[in-house]
Amino acid sequence: MSDAALGESEFDHDTAVRRRAPGEYEAAVSAGWSIGEGVNGGYLKALLGRALRDALPHPDPFTVTAHYLTATRPGPAVIRVSVVRVGKTLSTGTASLCQTSPEGAEVERVRALATYGDLAGLSGEVRTSARPPEVPAYAECVGLAEAPAGVEFDVPPLAGRLACRLDPHTAGWALGQPSGRGEIRGWFAFADGRPVDALALLLAPDTLPPTAFDLGLRGWVPTVELTTHVRARPAPGPLRLAIRTRNLAGGFLEEDVDLWDTADRLVAQARQLARAGRE
Amino acid sequence: MSDAALGESEFDHDTAVRRRAPGEYEAAVSAGWSIGEGVNGGYLKALLGRALRDALPHPDPFTVTAHYLTATRPGPAVIRVSVVRVGKTLSTGTASLCQTSPEGAEVERVRALATYGDLAGLSGEVRTSARPPEVPAYAECVGLAEAPAGVEFDVPPLAGRLACRLDPHTAGWALGQPSGRGEIRGWFAFADGRPVDALALLLAPDTLPPTAFDLGLRGWVPTVELTTHVRARPAPGPLRLAIRTRNLAGGFLEEDVDLWDTADRLVAQARQLARAGRE
């Protein structure tokens, strides 16, 4: 398959929003980004990011926080955007994704608060002290749709949209041998070859398996809140992700994600607060 | 001075809010928490946190994101709270701090999005893999109002309200010798001895000098966005803070803060996106 161009891929189609009134957008939550019991939170964040990009004068998400309120279902949705402030270099807005319940009531699914800017307008100075994670080459990592021998599982739709790969050193949990370190590393890419742009950086942090699996926990790890800082436009090629949990306590955990491009640039940092699944 | 009781300290007085209508609160931004050109962002976050605590059914901030829009000035303010969702264990709301400009227009200063819960209702399980930072004993650290010999500076009002202390190993920048590592460590406490509760954890991450100073930058480091996860009620005594910047690039930087209590519990984690000052 040839690479999908920016604007023409599955991701672009499934995050399309149509303005029907000032600050009000129609969207269709695709079933193609589902996993486990829900719709992927990064995909929903990118949907909100599209509507925010339309409503704000600046093109790129700099910092976006989403609070996940109720379980989003595939199907129609309305996104309401409110512009909070427009400045010279930064602008801020809120976005809310709502769906209609079977009883006909409007239910809010996700609320976001975001500040946008222009990544192309930033200085070229880079003084990053963090080092890229040691992730084996893409071809040496494990596809998320590849089950280990003897393990049966249903490949979630999300895995088909992505060409993510997992560092085998952080995949022991799939064979019943979690390391206990709370670390997941791997690669992020779109299955249809779409380039990774700033909008895709809202999706990417939430696409590898949860670190909770490497801590020996099982089950769904619902995100309470996810904040992403987009710091640069990625160079072409897949991203390397390093995800870490250092504080599992009281039934909650954080997940810290560093996202690196092929030019060894730290292009985004994300942190989420999630509820721990049952062990 | 004997220790100020919870509810009777300067911090409690200066974060007091008065409900004048449903979802609308009067507040007075105190000049006592100023530093450099502005009012401390952690103090403003705690002000919003007080209003949110009044409006939401759950008592404790679990995750609070604040976007700093325009420069807050000491003086009267209005806080508007909107309840987004009330669930069984978590509730979500937004809060907005506004002031009136000299021309009589209402200007929004800070917008927050927060989810509250009940820390007392969490399980007692702690599986934290992070280790407390190595900070010298409180008495061996340097008070923020103590100038190095030969250095003259105006003690900011904030330093008088707090009894924070800086690890001398991360204070070289004050003598013109920044380490370049982007690390600041030290202690947080209230000058009047008030206990550190969940609300104070919204203030604390933003009270030590910016890591940018340890990177050799000077000048004001305005916060764009600050997210705090409160994970546990702190044990009595001062907190240890470890602050780190790993990615200064394009004129922006993140600051990651871990906050530890005297029982070696990681009680909060915070991350901000800030603009770098001039070198």
Coordinates of C-alpha atoms in Angstrom, one line a residue:
Chain A
M1 CA 0.0 0.0 0.0
S2 CA 1.3 3.4 -0.9
D3 CA 1.5 6.0 1.9
A4 CA -1.7 7.9 2.6
A5 CA -1.2 11.6 2.1
L6 CA -1.9 14.1 4.9
G7 CA -5.6 14.9 4.8
E8 CA -6.6 11.7 3.0
S9 CA -6.0 9.0 5.5
E10 CA -8.3 7.0 7.7
F11 CA -7.2 9.2 10.6
D12 CA -8.1 12.4 8.7
H13 CA -11.5 10.9 7.6
D14 CA -12.4 9.7 11.1
T15 CA -11.4 13.0 12.8
A16 CA -13.3 15.2 10.3
V17 CA -15.6 17.7 11.8
R18 CA -18.3 19.9 10.1
R19 CA -19.1 23.3 11.4
R20 CA -22.9 23.7 11.6
A21 CA -22.9 26.9 13.6
P22 CA -20.3 29.1 15.2
G23 CA -18.5 26.9 17.8
E24 CA -20.7 23.9 17.0
Y25 CA -19.4 20.9 15.0
E26 CA -20.8 17.6 13.9
A27 CA -18.6 14.6 14.1
A28 CA -18.9 10.9 13.7
V29 CA -17.0 8.7 16.2
S30 CA -15.6 5.9 14.2
A31 CA -15.7 2.3 15.5
G32 CA -12.3 1.8 13.9
W33 CA -10.4 3.2 16.9
S34 CA -12.0 1.1 19.5
I35 CA -10.2 -1.1 22.0
G36 CA -11.5 -3.2 24.8
E37 CA -14.6 -1.7 26.2
G38 CA -14.2 1.8 24.8
V39 CA -13.2 4.2 22.1
N40 CA -9.5 5.2 22.3
G41 CA -9.0 8.3 24.3
G42 CA -6.2 9.6 22.1
Y43 CA -8.5 9.4 19.0
L44 CA -11.2 11.4 20.9
K45 CA -8.6 14.0 21.8
A46 CA -7.6 14.3 18.2
L47 CA -11.3 14.8 17.2
L48 CA -11.6 17.6 19.8
G49 CA -8.2 18.9 18.5
R50 CA -9.6 19.2 15.0
A51 CA -12.6 21.3 16.1
L52 CA -10.3 23.5 18.2
R53 CA -8.0 24.0 15.3
D54 CA -10.9 25.2 13.2
A55 CA -12.1 27.6 15.9
L56 CA -8.8 29.1 17.1
P57 CA -6.5 31.3 15.0
H58 CA -3.4 29.3 15.7
P59 CA -2.8 26.0 13.9
D60 CA -1.0 23.7 16.4
P61 CA -1.9 22.3 19.8
F62 CA 0.7 23.3 22.3
T63 CA -0.9 21.9 25.4
V64 CA -4.2 20.0 25.5
T65 CA -5.9 18.5 28.6
A66 CA -8.8 16.1 28.2
H67 CA -11.0 14.9 31.1
Y68 CA -12.9 11.7 30.2
L69 CA -16.3 11.9 31.7
T70 CA -18.5 9.1 30.4
A71 CA -17.9 6.2 27.9
T72 CA -18.0 7.4 24.3
R73 CA -19.8 5.1 21.8
P74 CA -19.2 4.9 18.0
G75 CA -21.7 7.1 16.3
P76 CA -22.7 10.7 15.9
A77 CA -21.4 13.3 18.2
V78 CA -21.5 17.1 18.6
I79 CA -18.4 19.1 19.6
R80 CA -18.9 22.5 21.1
V81 CA -15.9 24.8 21.1
S82 CA -15.6 28.0 23.2
V83 CA -12.8 30.5 22.5
V84 CA -11.4 31.6 25.9
R85 CA -8.7 34.0 24.8
V86 CA -6.9 35.0 21.6
G87 CA -3.4 36.4 22.0
K88 CA -0.6 37.2 19.5
T89 CA 1.3 34.0 19.8
L90 CA -1.1 31.7 21.8
S91 CA -4.8 31.2 21.9
T92 CA -6.9 29.1 24.4
G93 CA -10.2 27.3 24.0
T94 CA -12.4 24.6 25.5
A95 CA -14.0 21.8 23.6
S96 CA -16.7 19.4 24.7
L97 CA -17.7 16.2 23.0
C98 CA -21.4 15.2 23.5
Q99 CA -23.6 12.3 22.4
T100 CA -27.3 11.6 22.6
S101 CA -28.2 8.8 25.0
P102 CA -30.8 6.1 24.0
E103 CA -33.3 8.1 26.1
G104 CA -32.7 11.2 24.0
A105 CA -30.7 13.2 26.6
E106 CA -27.4 14.9 25.6
V107 CA -24.5 13.4 27.6
E108 CA -21.1 15.0 27.7
R109 CA -18.3 12.5 27.0
V110 CA -15.1 14.4 27.1
R111 CA -14.1 18.0 28.1
A112 CA -10.9 19.6 26.9
L113 CA -9.0 22.7 27.7
A114 CA -6.3 23.7 25.2
T115 CA -3.8 26.3 24.2
Y116 CA -2.7 26.5 20.6
G117 CA 0.2 28.2 18.9
D118 CA 2.3 28.0 15.8
L119 CA 5.1 25.4 15.9
A120 CA 6.6 26.9 12.7
G121 CA 7.1 30.2 14.5
L122 CA 9.3 28.8 17.3
S123 CA 13.0 29.4 17.6
G124 CA 15.2 26.6 16.4
E125 CA 17.1 26.4 19.6
V126 CA 17.1 22.8 21.1
R127 CA 18.7 22.2 24.5
T128 CA 17.1 18.8 25.4
S129 CA 18.9 17.0 28.1
A130 CA 16.7 13.9 27.9
R131 CA 18.1 11.1 25.8
P132 CA 16.0 9.0 23.3
P133 CA 14.9 5.7 24.6
E134 CA 16.7 2.5 23.6
V135 CA 14.1 0.8 21.4
P136 CA 15.1 -2.0 19.1
A137 CA 14.7 -1.2 15.4
Y138 CA 11.1 -1.2 14.1
A139 CA 11.5 -4.5 12.3
E140 CA 12.7 -6.1 15.5
C141 CA 9.7 -5.0 17.6
V142 CA 6.4 -6.9 17.9
G143 CA 3.3 -5.8 16.0
L144 CA 0.3 -5.3 18.3
A145 CA -1.8 -7.6 16.2
E146 CA 0.7 -10.4 16.5
A147 CA -0.3 -12.8 19.3
P148 CA 2.5 -14.7 21.0
A149 CA 2.5 -18.4 20.2
G150 CA -0.3 -20.2 22.2
V151 CA -2.0 -17.0 23.1
E152 CA -5.4 -16.3 21.6
F153 CA -6.9 -12.8 21.6
D154 CA -9.2 -10.7 19.5
V155 CA -7.3 -8.0 17.6
P156 CA -8.9 -4.7 18.6
P157 CA -9.9 -2.4 15.6
L158 CA -7.4 0.2 16.8
A159 CA -4.5 -2.2 16.1
G160 CA -5.6 -2.5 12.5
R161 CA -5.5 1.3 12.0
L162 CA -2.0 1.6 13.5
A163 CA 1.3 0.0 12.7
C164 CA 2.6 0.3 16.3
R165 CA 5.2 -2.1 17.5
L166 CA 6.2 -3.1 21.0
D167 CA 9.8 -3.5 22.3
P168 CA 10.0 -7.2 23.1
H169 CA 11.8 -6.3 26.4
T170 CA 8.6 -4.6 27.6
A171 CA 6.2 -7.3 26.3
G172 CA 6.8 -10.0 28.9
W173 CA 3.3 -9.4 30.4
A174 CA 1.8 -10.8 27.2
L175 CA 3.3 -14.2 28.1
G176 CA 2.4 -13.8 31.8
Q177 CA 5.7 -12.4 32.9
P178 CA 5.3 -8.7 33.6
S179 CA 8.6 -7.1 34.6
G180 CA 7.0 -5.1 37.5
R181 CA 8.9 -2.0 36.3
G182 CA 5.9 -0.3 34.8
E183 CA 7.6 0.4 31.5
I184 CA 6.3 0.1 27.9
R185 CA 8.4 1.1 24.9
G186 CA 7.7 0.9 21.2
W187 CA 7.0 2.5 17.9
F188 CA 4.0 4.5 16.7
A189 CA 2.9 4.8 13.0
F190 CA -0.3 4.8 11.0
A191 CA -1.1 1.6 9.1
D192 CA -1.9 3.5 6.0
G193 CA 1.4 5.4 6.1
R194 CA 0.0 8.8 6.9
P195 CA 2.7 11.2 8.2
V196 CA 2.7 12.0 11.9
D197 CA 1.8 15.6 12.3
A198 CA 1.0 17.7 15.4
L199 CA -2.6 16.5 15.4
A200 CA -1.5 12.9 15.4
L201 CA 0.6 13.7 18.5
L202 CA -2.7 14.0 20.4
L203 CA -3.5 10.4 19.4
A204 CA -0.1 8.7 19.7
P205 CA 0.5 8.8 23.5
D206 CA -2.6 6.6 24.2
T207 CA -2.0 3.9 21.6
L208 CA 0.5 1.4 23.2
P209 CA -0.7 -1.1 25.8
P210 CA -1.0 0.3 29.4
T211 CA 2.0 0.3 31.6
A212 CA -0.3 -1.3 34.2
F213 CA 0.1 -4.6 32.3
D214 CA 3.8 -4.5 32.9
L215 CA 3.0 -4.0 36.6
G216 CA 1.0 -7.2 36.6
L217 CA -2.4 -5.6 36.6
R218 CA -5.1 -6.8 34.2
G219 CA -8.3 -5.2 32.8
W220 CA -9.3 -1.9 31.6
V221 CA -7.3 1.1 32.7
P222 CA -9.7 4.0 32.2
T223 CA -8.1 7.4 31.7
V224 CA -9.4 10.2 34.0
E225 CA -7.3 13.0 32.5
L226 CA -4.7 13.2 29.7
T227 CA -2.5 16.2 29.1
T228 CA -0.2 16.4 26.0
H229 CA 2.4 19.0 25.3
V230 CA 3.3 19.2 21.6
R231 CA 6.8 20.6 21.3
A232 CA 7.8 20.2 17.6
R233 CA 6.6 18.9 14.3
P234 CA 7.9 15.4 13.8
A235 CA 10.4 14.5 11.2
P236 CA 9.2 11.9 8.7
G237 CA 9.0 8.3 9.9
P238 CA 7.6 6.4 12.9
L239 CA 7.8 7.8 16.5
R240 CA 9.5 6.0 19.4
L241 CA 7.5 6.1 22.6
A242 CA 8.8 5.5 26.1
I243 CA 6.0 5.1 28.7
R244 CA 6.6 4.9 32.4
T245 CA 4.5 4.6 35.6
R246 CA 6.3 5.4 38.9
N247 CA 3.4 5.8 41.2
L248 CA 0.6 3.2 41.4
A249 CA -1.2 3.9 44.7
G250 CA -4.7 4.1 46.0
G251 CA -6.1 2.6 42.9
F252 CA -4.8 5.3 40.6
L253 CA -1.6 5.6 38.5
E254 CA 0.1 8.1 36.2
E255 CA 1.5 7.3 32.8
D256 CA 4.3 9.5 31.5
V257 CA 5.0 9.3 27.8
D258 CA 7.9 10.8 25.9
L259 CA 7.5 10.8 22.1
W260 CA 10.7 11.0 19.9
D261 CA 10.9 11.4 16.2
T262 CA 13.4 9.9 13.8
A263 CA 15.6 13.0 14.1
D264 CA 16.0 12.3 17.8
R265 CA 13.8 15.2 18.7
L266 CA 11.5 15.0 21.8
V267 CA 8.4 16.1 19.9
A268 CA 5.8 15.6 22.6
Q269 CA 5.4 14.8 26.3
A270 CA 2.2 13.4 27.7
R271 CA 1.0 12.5 31.2
Q272 CA -2.3 10.8 32.2
L273 CA -4.0 10.0 35.4
A274 CA -5.8 6.7 35.2
R275 CA -7.7 4.3 37.4
A276 CA -5.9 1.0 38.0
G277 CA -7.7 -2.2 36.7
R278 CA -8.2 -5.2 38.8
E279 CA -5.3 -7.5 39.3
Chain B
M1 CA 5.4 31.5 66.4
S2 CA 3.0 28.7 67.1
D3 CA 1.7 26.7 64.2
A4 CA -1.3 28.2 62.4
A5 CA -4.2 25.8 62.4
L6 CA -5.8 24.6 59.2
G7 CA -8.4 27.2 58.2
E8 CA -6.8 30.0 60.2
S9 CA -3.5 30.7 58.4
E10 CA -2.5 33.4 55.9
F11 CA -3.0 30.8 53.1
D12 CA -6.6 30.1 54.2
H13 CA -7.4 33.8 54.6
D14 CA -5.9 34.7 51.2
T15 CA -7.7 31.8 49.4
A16 CA -11.1 32.5 50.9
V17 CA -14.0 32.8 48.4
R18 CA -17.5 34.0 49.1
R19 CA -20.4 32.6 47.1
R20 CA -22.6 35.5 45.9
A21 CA -24.7 33.4 43.5
P22 CA -24.7 29.8 42.3
G23 CA -21.4 29.2 40.7
E24 CA -20.1 32.7 41.3
Y25 CA -17.6 33.6 44.0
E26 CA -16.0 36.8 45.2
A27 CA -12.3 36.6 45.9
A28 CA -9.5 39.0 46.8
V29 CA -6.1 38.3 45.2
S30 CA -3.6 39.1 47.9
A31 CA -0.4 40.9 47.2
G32 CA 1.3 38.6 49.7
W33 CA 1.9 35.9 47.1
S34 CA 3.6 38.0 44.5
I35 CA 7.0 37.3 43.0
G36 CA 8.8 39.1 40.2
E37 CA 6.3 40.7 37.8
G38 CA 3.3 38.6 38.8
V39 CA 1.1 36.8 41.3
N40 CA 2.3 33.2 42.0
G41 CA 0.5 30.8 39.7
G42 CA 0.2 28.1 42.4
Y43 CA -1.6 30.5 44.7
L44 CA -4.0 31.4 41.9
K45 CA -4.6 27.7 41.4
A46 CA -5.4 27.2 45.0
L47 CA -7.9 30.1 44.9
L48 CA -9.7 28.4 42.0
G49 CA -9.4 25.1 43.9
R50 CA -11.2 26.6 46.9
A51 CA -14.1 27.7 44.7
L52 CA -14.2 24.3 42.9
R53 CA -14.2 22.5 46.3
D54 CA -17.3 24.5 47.3
A55 CA -19.1 23.8 44.1
L56 CA -18.3 20.1 43.6
P57 CA -19.6 17.3 45.9
H58 CA -16.1 15.7 46.3
P59 CA -13.6 17.4 48.7
D60 CA -10.2 16.8 47.2
P61 CA -8.5 17.9 43.9
F62 CA -7.4 14.8 42.0
T63 CA -6.2 16.5 38.8
V64 CA -6.3 20.2 38.2
T65 CA -5.1 21.9 35.0
A66 CA -4.8 25.7 34.9
H67 CA -4.1 27.8 31.8
Y68 CA -2.7 31.3 32.6
L69 CA -4.2 33.7 30.2
T70 CA -3.3 37.3 31.3
A71 CA -1.4 38.7 34.2
T72 CA -3.4 38.7 37.4
R73 CA -3.1 41.7 39.7
P74 CA -3.6 41.9 43.4
G75 CA -7.1 43.1 44.2
P76 CA -10.7 41.9 43.7
A77 CA -11.6 39.0 41.5
V78 CA -14.6 37.0 40.5
I79 CA -14.4 33.2 40.1
R80 CA -17.0 31.4 38.0
V81 CA -17.4 27.7 38.5
S82 CA -19.3 25.4 36.2
V83 CA -20.1 21.8 37.2
V84 CA -19.4 19.6 34.2
R85 CA -20.3 16.2 35.6
V86 CA -21.0 14.6 39.0
G87 CA -20.3 10.9 39.4
K88 CA -20.2 8.5 42.3
T89 CA -16.5 8.7 43.0
L90 CA -15.3 11.7 40.8
S91 CA -16.8 15.0 39.8
T92 CA -15.5 17.5 37.2
G93 CA -15.8 21.2 36.9
T94 CA -14.3 24.3 35.3
A95 CA -13.3 27.5 37.1
S96 CA -12.5 30.9 35.7
L97 CA -10.8 33.8 37.5
C98 CA -11.7 37.2 36.2
Q99 CA -10.8 40.8 37.1
T100 CA -12.0 44.2 35.9
S101 CA -9.5 46.2 33.8
P102 CA -8.9 49.9 34.5
E103 CA -11.2 50.5 31.5
G104 CA -14.0 48.6 33.3
A105 CA -13.9 45.5 31.1
E106 CA -13.9 42.0 32.6
V107 CA -10.7 40.2 31.7
E108 CA -10.2 36.5 32.3
R109 CA -6.9 35.7 34.0
V110 CA -6.9 31.9 34.6
R111 CA -9.1 29.1 33.3
A112 CA -9.0 25.7 35.1
L113 CA -10.4 22.3 34.4
A114 CA -10.5 19.9 37.4
T115 CA -11.6 16.5 38.6
Y116 CA -12.2 16.1 42.3
G117 CA -12.6 13.0 44.4
D118 CA -12.2 11.8 48.0
L119 CA -8.6 10.9 49.0
A120 CA -9.9 9.4 52.2
G121 CA -11.9 6.9 50.1
L122 CA -8.9 5.4 48.3
S123 CA -7.4 2.0 48.9
G124 CA -4.3 2.0 51.1
E125 CA -2.3 0.1 48.5
V126 CA 1.0 1.8 47.6
R127 CA 3.3 0.4 44.9
T128 CA 5.4 3.4 44.1
S129 CA 8.6 2.6 42.3
A130 CA 9.9 6.1 42.3
R131 CA 12.4 6.9 45.2
P132 CA 12.3 10.1 47.3
P133 CA 14.8 12.7 46.2
E134 CA 18.1 13.1 48.1
V135 CA 17.6 16.4 49.7
P136 CA 19.7 17.5 52.6
A137 CA 18.0 18.0 56.0
Y138 CA 15.7 21.0 56.2
A139 CA 18.2 22.9 58.5
E140 CA 21.0 22.3 56.0
C141 CA 19.1 23.9 53.1
V142 CA 19.0 27.6 52.2
G143 CA 16.0 29.8 52.9
L144 CA 14.7 31.6 49.9
A145 CA 14.9 35.0 51.6
E146 CA 18.6 34.4 52.5
A147 CA 20.8 36.1 49.9
P148 CA 24.3 34.7 49.2
A149 CA 27.1 36.9 50.6
G150 CA 27.6 39.8 48.2
V151 CA 24.3 39.3 46.4
E152 CA 21.6 41.9 46.8
F153 CA 18.0 41.2 46.0
D154 CA 14.6 42.2 47.0
V155 CA 12.9 39.4 48.9
P156 CA 9.6 38.8 47.1
P157 CA 6.5 38.8 49.3
L158 CA 6.0 35.1 48.4
A159 CA 9.2 34.2 50.2
G160 CA 7.9 35.7 53.4
R161 CA 4.7 33.6 53.4
L162 CA 6.6 30.4 52.9
A163 CA 9.4 28.6 54.7
C164 CA 10.8 27.0 51.6
R165 CA 14.4 25.9 51.5
L166 CA 16.7 25.2 48.6
D167 CA 19.1 22.3 48.3
P168 CA 22.5 24.0 48.1
H169 CA 23.5 21.5 45.4
T170 CA 20.9 23.1 43.2
A171 CA 21.5 26.7 44.2
G172 CA 24.7 27.4 42.2
W173 CA 22.9 29.7 39.8
A174 CA 22.4 32.2 42.6
L175 CA 26.2 32.6 42.6
G176 CA 26.4 32.7 38.8
Q177 CA 27.2 29.0 38.5
P178 CA 24.2 27.2 37.1
S179 CA 24.7 23.5 36.8
G180 CA 23.1 23.2 33.4
R181 CA 21.2 20.1 34.6
G182 CA 17.8 21.9 34.9
E183 CA 17.3 20.6 38.5
I184 CA 15.9 22.3 41.5
R185 CA 15.3 20.5 44.8
G186 CA 14.2 21.7 48.2
W187 CA 11.6 21.9 50.9
F188 CA 8.1 23.4 51.0
A189 CA 6.4 24.6 54.1
F190 CA 4.2 27.5 55.2
A191 CA 5.9 30.3 57.2
D192 CA 3.1 30.3 59.7
G193 CA 3.3 26.5 60.2
R194 CA 0.0 25.7 58.6
P195 CA -0.3 22.0 57.8
V196 CA 0.1 21.0 54.1
D197 CA -3.2 19.6 52.9
A198 CA -4.5 18.7 49.5
L199 CA -5.4 22.3 48.7
A200 CA -1.8 23.4 49.5
L201 CA -0.6 20.8 47.0
L202 CA -2.0 23.0 44.3
L203 CA 0.3 25.9 45.5
A204 CA 3.4 24.0 46.4
P205 CA 4.7 22.8 42.9
D206 CA 5.1 26.5 41.8
T207 CA 7.0 27.9 44.8
L208 CA 10.7 27.1 44.3
P209 CA 12.8 29.0 41.8
P210 CA 12.4 28.0 38.2
T211 CA 14.6 25.2 36.8
A212 CA 15.4 27.6 34.0
F213 CA 17.8 29.4 36.4
D214 CA 19.7 26.2 36.8
L215 CA 19.9 26.0 33.0
G216 CA 21.5 29.5 32.9
L217 CA 18.5 31.4 31.8
R218 CA 17.4 34.6 33.5
G219 CA 14.2 36.5 33.7
W220 CA 10.6 35.7 34.2
V221 CA 9.4 32.2 33.2
P222 CA 5.7 32.6 32.6
T223 CA 3.6 29.5 33.0
V224 CA 1.4 28.6 30.1
E225 CA -0.3 25.6 31.7
L226 CA 0.2 23.8 35.0
T227 CA -1.4 20.4 35.8
T228 CA -1.2 18.9 39.3
H229 CA -2.2 15.3 40.3
V230 CA -2.9 15.1 44.0
R231 CA -2.4 11.5 45.0
A232 CA -2.5 11.4 48.8
R233 CA -3.0 13.6 51.9
P234 CA 0.5 14.5 53.1
A235 CA 1.8 13.3 56.5
P236 CA 2.6 16.2 58.9
G237 CA 5.8 18.2 58.2
P238 CA 7.4 19.9 55.2
L239 CA 7.4 18.5 51.7
R240 CA 10.4 17.6 49.7
L241 CA 10.2 18.8 46.1
A242 CA 12.3 17.5 43.1
I243 CA 11.9 19.6 40.0
R244 CA 13.4 18.8 36.6
T245 CA 13.4 20.2 33.1
R246 CA 14.5 17.8 30.3
N247 CA 13.3 19.6 27.2
L248 CA 14.1 23.3 26.7
A249 CA 13.5 23.8 23.0
G250 CA 11.9 26.4 20.8
G251 CA 11.5 28.9 23.6
F252 CA 9.4 26.6 25.8
L253 CA 10.2 24.2 28.5
E254 CA 8.4 21.7 30.8
E255 CA 8.9 21.6 34.6
D256 CA 8.2 18.2 36.2
V257 CA 7.7 18.3 40.0
D258 CA 7.5 15.4 42.4
L259 CA 6.2 16.2 45.9
W260 CA 7.1 13.9 48.7
D261 CA 5.9 14.0 52.3
T262 CA 7.8 13.1 55.5
A263 CA 6.5 9.5 55.4
D264 CA 8.2 9.1 52.0
R265 CA 4.9 9.1 50.1
L266 CA 4.8 10.6 46.6
V267 CA 1.7 12.8 47.4
A268 CA 1.6 14.8 44.2
Q269 CA 3.0 15.1 40.7
A270 CA 2.9 18.3 38.7
R271 CA 4.0 19.3 35.2
Q272 CA 3.9 22.7 33.6
L273 CA 4.6 24.1 30.2
A274 CA 6.4 27.5 30.4
R275 CA 8.0 30.1 28.2
A276 CA 11.7 30.4 28.6
G277 CA 13.0 33.7 29.8
R278 CA 15.8 35.6 28.0
E279 CA 19.4 34.3 28.7

